[in-house]
Amino acid sequence: MDIHVRGIHKSFGGFKALSGVDLDIASGELIALLGPSGSGKTTLLRVIAGLEFPEQGQILFGDEDMAARPIRERRVGFVFQHYALFKHMTVLDNIAFGLRVRERGERPPEATIRARARELLDLVQLSGLEKRYPAQLSGGQRQRVALARALAIDPRLLLLDEPFGALDAKVRKDLRRWLRSLHEQTGYTTIFVTHDQEEALELADRVVIMNRGQIEQVGSTDEVYEKPASPFVFDFLGNTNVLPGEARGREVFIDGHDTPIVTDTIHPNGAVDIYVRPGDLRLADGGIPGFYADVRSTQRTGPIVRCEAQAVHSGQLIELEFPHLHHDAPRLQPGQRVYLRLNNFSIFPRGQGKPGAKPSDPTVLIGSERERGRLG
Amino acid sequence: MSQDASLQDPPSLPPEFGAGPLARRNAAITEAPWVRYILIGFALLFLTGFLFLPLATVFVEAFRNGWRLYLAALIEPDALAAIRLTLLTAVIAVPLNLLFGLCAAWAIAKFQFRGKALLISLIDLPFSVSPVVAGLIYVLIFGAHGWFGSWLSDHDIKIIFSTPGIVLATIFVTFPFVARELIPLMQEQGTDYEQAALSLGASGWQTFWHVTLPNIRWGLLFGVLLCNSRAMGEFGAVSVVSGHIRGQTNTMPLHVEILYNEYQFSAAFAVASLLALLALVTLSLKSYLEWRHGDELAATRKH
């Protein structure tokens, strides 16, 4: 079932949770809604489910507008963050619930219901546990029962609210992989909410990055990471260094340095911010585009060496990351002056603000006044 | 119940643990032995004086003149009428308050609306108002000189000094019990279970019956028990509206008072022993529920 979200507005009291959200989801896609808390991702999921009703806008399931229909008429499978399994029912009864509450005419015979529930239990790899109660299951098992229960009604759409939020790191990783293969096997259109970028990038076909009730960017894992549409997206997907600079046509100068970075597109002249990740800074000799910095401290955490340096001209603190076996790593001694080149970076006009500090103006993003560069 | 644990002696340990870390840790949170014994002794003395002794007196006095008189006091027509009226009142008041308590708790726990705080404090009103005032309210409304008094007498409807008045006063006095028990419980459970059931296609009624009710059943039973015991034992409010007509508008507590005032101590204590027995049964059921389903009962004990 393809889903179209059109111009959704939703507020709680004075707080605007969603302001003008549009989203198209193709049938069979696995979509992640990603964003910091308060970004509106859960509200969007609940609006699609029918647990919240928008003040404005449409929720189209195919051609049918469901925005005003209650959840029980939408036939969506919703998996709650804390599973909401019925405590007083066995695993099998939990899974069978959606079939048993159907009206007499549509309800399959009891034998069929039990067979279907067993089949689903098999699908989530929990056969043999049908007589257990939810309290007798581990977190990961509960999660899978909740999923089986949602699948029992043959939903048009599967919605998961922070599906792995309450699990520990190891179980979370296993379940993630398992959910991915389950999705490939069953093909349900699936939307899940997460604040964990790694989870979103690993699991989803496309990632929807949200901030302050709006969608910042929709794209594949590669797109959002390689071509972030806004400073917010860049910052949200990893650690960020921001360097002040100035654009003149194709050339971008890092403040205080006169070897320009030459980029593919023409920028409007003026001040820009150059966004670069700690792992994309490498040591170099002068002469190629880069900047000088003084190393202040280094610290090894596992296989990574993290280094704090101070840009000589702007005085800004810069973070660097190297694999500890990298040939540059030994040269990072506190007090040493180094020249750093930019492996990978994004350029945004100054004044789009500190990432995440205020919503970026979508019209600026559509104008694509950002630039993507690659050197070295 | 966990507070009680701190009053008890620390668990006795095998000698090899005597000076171990566990013993030291216990020492850190307990008082010196003499302080403990004084506190425990004081608590026991207090309970004996104010609870056990009076309770024992009720039964001793009831049986002072033997079984025959005890039974005779209970099967005497006025006593039977009082028992019947008390049971009737409870049978009407408890289900109504069960229904009201459920609705109020449901509304408060599952929905957001204006005036919610006001509704919560209104539910507590019968706890804070003197029962006598509660009775007077009904006399003022339905009594012969009350607002509806002349209309009621024109239509030959009797509320004050008759069974309806007693039932009304009892309902007023006992309505917080079920609601107060359920509100914290339902608030803690939130709406996820209901939403899950609805998302699976259940109707509102199916959701209530198969999901909400099983989740609150023990709390509900607990509230009903308390409500019932108060409904049968209520004196003040009922006394105001009853009119004390023997064999007609006397409930058990009122009957006890009349017998006592007429110096029929044996009979008074016999009827009183029934009420005391009811209290004991309620108490043991309540303790059983707390012991067996404590986790499902409201976290905040306040009765």
CSV table of C-alpha atoms in Angstrom, one decimal, chain B:
chain,number,residue,atom,x,y,z
B,1,MET,CA,3.8,-2.6,53.3
B,2,SER,CA,7.5,-2.0,53.0
B,3,GLN,CA,7.5,0.5,55.8
B,4,ASP,CA,6.6,-2.3,58.2
B,5,ALA,CA,9.8,-4.1,57.4
B,6,SER,CA,11.9,-1.4,58.9
B,7,LEU,CA,10.1,-1.8,62.2
B,8,GLN,CA,11.0,-5.4,62.5
B,9,ASP,CA,14.2,-6.8,63.9
B,10,PRO,CA,16.9,-7.3,61.3
B,11,PRO,CA,16.8,-10.9,60.1
B,12,SER,CA,18.8,-13.2,62.3
B,13,LEU,CA,22.0,-14.3,60.6
B,14,PRO,CA,24.2,-17.4,61.1
B,15,PRO,CA,27.0,-16.6,63.5
B,16,GLU,CA,29.7,-16.6,60.8
B,17,PHE,CA,28.0,-13.6,59.3
B,18,GLY,CA,27.6,-11.8,62.5
B,19,ALA,CA,30.3,-9.3,61.9
B,20,GLY,CA,30.1,-9.4,58.1
B,21,PRO,CA,29.3,-6.5,55.8
B,22,LEU,CA,25.6,-7.4,55.9
B,23,ALA,CA,25.4,-7.0,59.7
B,24,ARG,CA,27.2,-3.7,59.5
B,25,ARG,CA,24.9,-2.4,56.8
B,26,ASN,CA,21.9,-3.3,58.9
B,27,ALA,CA,23.4,-1.6,61.9
B,28,ALA,CA,23.7,1.6,59.8
B,29,ILE,CA,20.0,1.8,59.1
B,30,THR,CA,18.5,0.6,62.5
B,31,GLU,CA,18.4,2.2,65.9
B,32,ALA,CA,19.9,1.0,69.1
B,33,PRO,CA,18.0,-2.0,70.6
B,34,TRP,CA,16.4,0.0,73.5
B,35,VAL,CA,15.0,2.5,71.1
B,36,ARG,CA,13.5,-0.3,69.0
B,37,TYR,CA,12.0,-2.0,72.0
B,38,ILE,CA,10.4,1.2,73.3
B,39,LEU,CA,9.0,2.0,69.8
B,40,ILE,CA,7.6,-1.4,69.3
B,41,GLY,CA,6.3,-1.6,72.9
B,42,PHE,CA,4.6,1.8,72.4
B,43,ALA,CA,3.0,0.7,69.1
B,44,LEU,CA,1.7,-2.5,70.7
B,45,LEU,CA,0.3,-0.8,73.7
B,46,PHE,CA,-1.5,1.7,71.5
B,47,LEU,CA,-2.9,-1.0,69.3
B,48,THR,CA,-4.0,-3.1,72.3
B,49,GLY,CA,-5.7,-0.1,74.0
B,50,PHE,CA,-7.4,1.3,71.0
B,51,LEU,CA,-8.0,-1.7,68.7
B,52,PHE,CA,-7.7,-5.2,70.2
B,53,LEU,CA,-9.4,-4.4,73.5
B,54,PRO,CA,-12.5,-2.7,72.1
B,55,LEU,CA,-12.8,-5.4,69.4
B,56,ALA,CA,-12.6,-8.1,72.0
B,57,THR,CA,-15.1,-6.3,74.2
B,58,VAL,CA,-17.6,-6.3,71.4
B,59,PHE,CA,-17.6,-10.1,71.3
B,60,VAL,CA,-17.3,-10.7,75.0
B,61,GLU,CA,-20.2,-8.4,75.7
B,62,ALA,CA,-22.2,-10.0,72.9
B,63,PHE,CA,-21.9,-13.4,74.4
B,64,ARG,CA,-22.0,-12.4,78.1
B,65,ASN,CA,-25.5,-13.8,78.5
B,66,GLY,CA,-25.0,-16.8,76.4
B,67,TRP,CA,-25.8,-18.1,72.9
B,68,ARG,CA,-29.5,-18.0,73.3
B,69,LEU,CA,-29.8,-14.4,74.0
B,70,TYR,CA,-27.2,-13.6,71.3
B,71,LEU,CA,-29.3,-15.4,68.7
B,72,ALA,CA,-32.5,-14.0,70.0
B,73,ALA,CA,-31.2,-10.5,69.6
B,74,LEU,CA,-30.3,-11.2,66.0
B,75,ILE,CA,-33.5,-12.9,64.9
B,76,GLU,CA,-35.8,-10.4,66.6
B,77,PRO,CA,-37.9,-8.7,63.9
B,78,ASP,CA,-36.5,-5.2,64.3
B,79,ALA,CA,-33.0,-6.5,64.1
B,80,LEU,CA,-33.8,-8.5,61.0
B,81,ALA,CA,-35.3,-5.5,59.4
B,82,ALA,CA,-32.2,-3.5,60.1
B,83,ILE,CA,-30.0,-6.2,58.6
B,84,ARG,CA,-32.2,-6.3,55.6
B,85,LEU,CA,-32.2,-2.6,55.1
B,86,THR,CA,-28.4,-2.5,55.5
B,87,LEU,CA,-27.9,-5.2,52.9
B,88,LEU,CA,-30.4,-3.5,50.6
B,89,THR,CA,-28.6,-0.2,50.9
B,90,ALA,CA,-25.2,-1.8,50.1
B,91,VAL,CA,-26.7,-3.8,47.2
B,92,ILE,CA,-27.9,-0.5,45.6
B,93,ALA,CA,-25.0,1.8,46.7
B,94,VAL,CA,-22.1,-0.4,45.9
B,95,PRO,CA,-22.9,-1.2,42.2
B,96,LEU,CA,-23.8,2.4,41.5
B,97,ASN,CA,-20.5,3.6,43.0
B,98,LEU,CA,-18.7,0.8,41.1
B,99,LEU,CA,-20.1,2.2,37.9
B,100,PHE,CA,-19.5,5.8,38.9
B,101,GLY,CA,-16.0,5.1,40.1
B,102,LEU,CA,-15.1,3.2,36.8
B,103,CYS,CA,-16.5,6.1,34.7
B,104,ALA,CA,-14.7,8.8,36.7
B,105,ALA,CA,-11.4,6.9,36.8
B,106,TRP,CA,-11.7,6.1,33.1
B,107,ALA,CA,-12.3,9.8,32.2
B,108,ILE,CA,-9.6,11.1,34.4
B,109,ALA,CA,-6.9,8.5,33.5
B,110,LYS,CA,-7.4,8.2,29.8
B,111,PHE,CA,-8.5,11.6,28.6
B,112,GLN,CA,-7.4,15.2,28.8
B,113,PHE,CA,-10.1,17.7,29.4
B,114,ARG,CA,-10.7,21.0,31.1
B,115,GLY,CA,-11.7,20.9,34.8
B,116,LYS,CA,-10.0,17.6,35.4
B,117,ALA,CA,-8.3,18.9,38.6
B,118,LEU,CA,-11.6,20.1,39.8
B,119,LEU,CA,-13.3,16.8,39.2
B,120,ILE,CA,-10.5,15.0,41.1
B,121,SER,CA,-10.9,17.2,44.1
B,122,LEU,CA,-14.7,16.9,43.9
B,123,ILE,CA,-14.4,13.1,44.1
B,124,ASP,CA,-12.6,13.6,47.4
B,125,LEU,CA,-15.3,15.8,48.8
B,126,PRO,CA,-17.1,13.1,50.8
B,127,PHE,CA,-13.9,12.3,52.6
B,128,SER,CA,-13.5,15.8,53.8
B,129,VAL,CA,-17.1,16.7,54.5
B,130,SER,CA,-18.5,15.6,57.8
B,131,PRO,CA,-21.1,12.8,57.2
B,132,VAL,CA,-23.6,14.8,59.3
B,133,VAL,CA,-23.4,17.6,56.8
B,134,ALA,CA,-23.8,15.1,53.9
B,135,GLY,CA,-27.0,14.0,55.5
B,136,LEU,CA,-28.2,17.5,56.1
B,137,ILE,CA,-27.7,18.3,52.4
B,138,TYR,CA,-30.3,15.7,51.5
B,139,VAL,CA,-32.7,16.9,54.2
B,140,LEU,CA,-32.3,20.4,52.8
B,141,ILE,CA,-33.0,19.3,49.3
B,142,PHE,CA,-35.7,16.6,49.8
B,143,GLY,CA,-37.0,17.2,53.3
B,144,ALA,CA,-40.5,18.5,54.0
B,145,HIS,CA,-39.3,22.1,54.1
B,146,GLY,CA,-36.6,21.5,51.5
B,147,TRP,CA,-36.4,22.7,47.9
B,148,PHE,CA,-38.3,19.8,46.4
B,149,GLY,CA,-40.3,19.0,49.6
B,150,SER,CA,-43.7,20.3,48.6
B,151,TRP,CA,-43.4,18.8,45.1
B,152,LEU,CA,-42.4,15.5,46.5
B,153,SER,CA,-45.3,15.4,49.0
B,154,ASP,CA,-47.7,16.4,46.3
B,155,HIS,CA,-46.7,13.4,44.3
B,156,ASP,CA,-46.6,11.2,47.4
B,157,ILE,CA,-42.9,10.4,47.1
B,158,LYS,CA,-41.0,9.9,50.3
B,159,ILE,CA,-37.2,10.3,50.3
B,160,ILE,CA,-36.2,11.7,53.7
B,161,PHE,CA,-37.1,9.4,56.6
B,162,SER,CA,-37.3,6.5,54.2
B,163,THR,CA,-35.2,4.0,52.3
B,164,PRO,CA,-34.3,6.3,49.3
B,165,GLY,CA,-32.8,8.9,51.5
B,166,ILE,CA,-30.7,6.3,53.3
B,167,VAL,CA,-29.5,5.0,50.0
B,168,LEU,CA,-28.7,8.5,48.7
B,169,ALA,CA,-26.8,9.4,51.8
B,170,THR,CA,-24.8,6.2,51.6
B,171,ILE,CA,-24.0,6.7,48.0
B,172,PHE,CA,-22.7,10.2,48.7
B,173,VAL,CA,-20.5,9.0,51.6
B,174,THR,CA,-19.0,6.0,49.7
B,175,PHE,CA,-18.5,7.3,46.2
B,176,PRO,CA,-14.8,8.1,46.4
B,177,PHE,CA,-13.6,4.6,47.3
B,178,VAL,CA,-13.7,2.9,43.9
B,179,ALA,CA,-12.6,6.0,42.0
B,180,ARG,CA,-9.7,6.7,44.3
B,181,GLU,CA,-8.5,3.2,44.0
B,182,LEU,CA,-8.7,3.1,40.2
B,183,ILE,CA,-7.4,6.5,39.2
B,184,PRO,CA,-3.7,6.1,40.1
B,185,LEU,CA,-3.8,2.5,38.8
B,186,MET,CA,-5.2,3.5,35.4
B,187,GLN,CA,-3.0,6.6,35.2
B,188,GLU,CA,0.0,4.4,35.7
B,189,GLN,CA,-1.1,1.9,33.0
B,190,GLY,CA,-1.6,4.7,30.5
B,191,THR,CA,-3.5,4.2,27.2
B,192,ASP,CA,-1.1,2.0,25.3
B,193,TYR,CA,-3.0,-1.2,26.0
B,194,GLU,CA,-6.3,0.3,24.8
B,195,GLN,CA,-4.7,1.8,21.7
B,196,ALA,CA,-3.1,-1.5,20.9
B,197,ALA,CA,-6.5,-3.2,21.1
B,198,LEU,CA,-8.1,-0.6,19.0
B,199,SER,CA,-5.3,-0.8,16.4
B,200,LEU,CA,-6.0,-4.6,16.2
B,201,GLY,CA,-9.7,-3.8,15.3
B,202,ALA,CA,-11.4,-4.2,18.7
B,203,SER,CA,-14.5,-2.1,19.4
B,204,GLY,CA,-14.7,0.2,22.4
B,205,TRP,CA,-16.7,-2.4,24.3
B,206,GLN,CA,-14.4,-5.3,23.4
B,207,THR,CA,-11.4,-3.2,24.4
B,208,PHE,CA,-13.0,-2.4,27.8
B,209,TRP,CA,-14.0,-6.0,28.4
B,210,HIS,CA,-11.0,-7.8,27.2
B,211,VAL,CA,-8.2,-5.4,28.0
B,212,THR,CA,-9.0,-2.6,30.4
B,213,LEU,CA,-11.1,-4.6,32.9
B,214,PRO,CA,-8.6,-7.5,33.3
B,215,ASN,CA,-5.9,-4.9,33.9
B,216,ILE,CA,-7.7,-3.3,36.8
B,217,ARG,CA,-9.7,-6.2,38.2
B,218,TRP,CA,-7.9,-6.5,41.5
B,219,GLY,CA,-7.8,-2.8,42.1
B,220,LEU,CA,-11.5,-2.7,41.4
B,221,LEU,CA,-12.3,-5.6,43.8
B,222,PHE,CA,-10.2,-3.8,46.4
B,223,GLY,CA,-12.2,-0.6,46.0
B,224,VAL,CA,-15.5,-2.4,46.0
B,225,LEU,CA,-14.6,-4.1,49.3
B,226,LEU,CA,-13.7,-0.8,51.0
B,227,CYS,CA,-16.8,0.8,49.5
B,228,ASN,CA,-19.0,-2.0,50.8
B,229,SER,CA,-17.6,-2.0,54.3
B,230,ARG,CA,-18.2,1.7,54.6
B,231,ALA,CA,-21.7,1.5,53.0
B,232,MET,CA,-22.7,-1.1,55.7
B,233,GLY,CA,-21.1,0.8,58.5
B,234,GLU,CA,-22.1,4.4,57.8
B,235,PHE,CA,-23.7,6.0,60.7
B,236,GLY,CA,-23.6,9.9,60.6
B,237,ALA,CA,-25.2,10.7,57.3
B,238,VAL,CA,-27.7,7.9,57.5
B,239,SER,CA,-28.7,8.9,61.0
B,240,VAL,CA,-29.7,12.4,59.8
B,241,VAL,CA,-31.9,11.2,57.0
B,242,SER,CA,-33.3,8.0,58.5
B,243,GLY,CA,-35.7,9.2,61.2
B,244,HIS,CA,-35.0,6.1,63.3
B,245,ILE,CA,-38.3,4.4,62.6
B,246,ARG,CA,-37.9,0.9,64.1
B,247,GLY,CA,-38.4,-1.9,61.6
B,248,GLN,CA,-38.5,0.5,58.7
B,249,THR,CA,-35.6,3.0,58.5
B,250,ASN,CA,-33.1,1.6,60.9
B,251,THR,CA,-29.9,0.3,59.5
B,252,MET,CA,-27.6,-1.9,61.6
B,253,PRO,CA,-25.5,0.9,63.1
B,254,LEU,CA,-28.6,2.9,64.0
B,255,HIS,CA,-30.2,-0.2,65.5
B,256,VAL,CA,-27.1,-0.7,67.7
B,257,GLU,CA,-27.4,2.8,68.9
B,258,ILE,CA,-31.1,2.5,69.8
B,259,LEU,CA,-30.5,-0.8,71.6
B,260,TYR,CA,-27.6,0.7,73.5
B,261,ASN,CA,-29.6,3.8,74.5
B,262,GLU,CA,-32.3,1.5,75.9
B,263,TYR,CA,-29.8,-0.3,78.0
B,264,GLN,CA,-30.1,-3.6,76.1
B,265,PHE,CA,-26.3,-4.0,76.1
B,266,SER,CA,-26.3,-7.7,75.2
B,267,ALA,CA,-28.5,-7.2,72.1
B,268,ALA,CA,-26.6,-4.0,71.1
B,269,PHE,CA,-23.3,-5.9,71.2
B,270,ALA,CA,-24.8,-8.8,69.4
B,271,VAL,CA,-25.7,-6.7,66.4
B,272,ALA,CA,-22.4,-4.8,66.7
B,273,SER,CA,-20.6,-8.1,66.6
B,274,LEU,CA,-22.0,-8.7,63.2
B,275,LEU,CA,-20.7,-5.4,62.0
B,276,ALA,CA,-17.3,-6.1,63.6
B,277,LEU,CA,-17.2,-9.5,61.9
B,278,LEU,CA,-17.9,-7.9,58.6
B,279,ALA,CA,-15.0,-5.5,59.2
B,280,LEU,CA,-12.7,-8.5,60.0
B,281,VAL,CA,-13.7,-10.3,56.9
B,282,THR,CA,-13.1,-7.2,54.8
B,283,LEU,CA,-9.8,-6.7,56.4
B,284,SER,CA,-8.6,-10.2,55.7
B,285,LEU,CA,-9.8,-10.1,52.1
B,286,LYS,CA,-8.1,-6.7,51.7
B,287,SER,CA,-4.8,-8.1,53.2
B,288,TYR,CA,-5.0,-11.1,51.0
B,289,LEU,CA,-5.5,-9.0,47.9
B,290,GLU,CA,-2.5,-6.8,49.0
B,291,TRP,CA,-0.4,-9.8,49.6
B,292,ARG,CA,-1.4,-11.6,46.4
B,293,HIS,CA,-1.8,-8.7,43.9
B,294,GLY,CA,0.0,-5.9,45.6
B,295,ASP,CA,1.8,-4.9,42.4
B,296,GLU,CA,-1.5,-4.4,40.6
B,297,LEU,CA,-3.1,-2.3,43.3
B,298,ALA,CA,-2.6,1.4,43.4
B,299,ALA,CA,0.8,2.4,44.6
B,300,THR,CA,-0.4,5.1,46.9
B,301,ARG,CA,-2.2,3.6,49.9
B,302,LYS,CA,-4.4,6.2,51.5
B,303,HIS,CA,-7.2,4.5,53.4
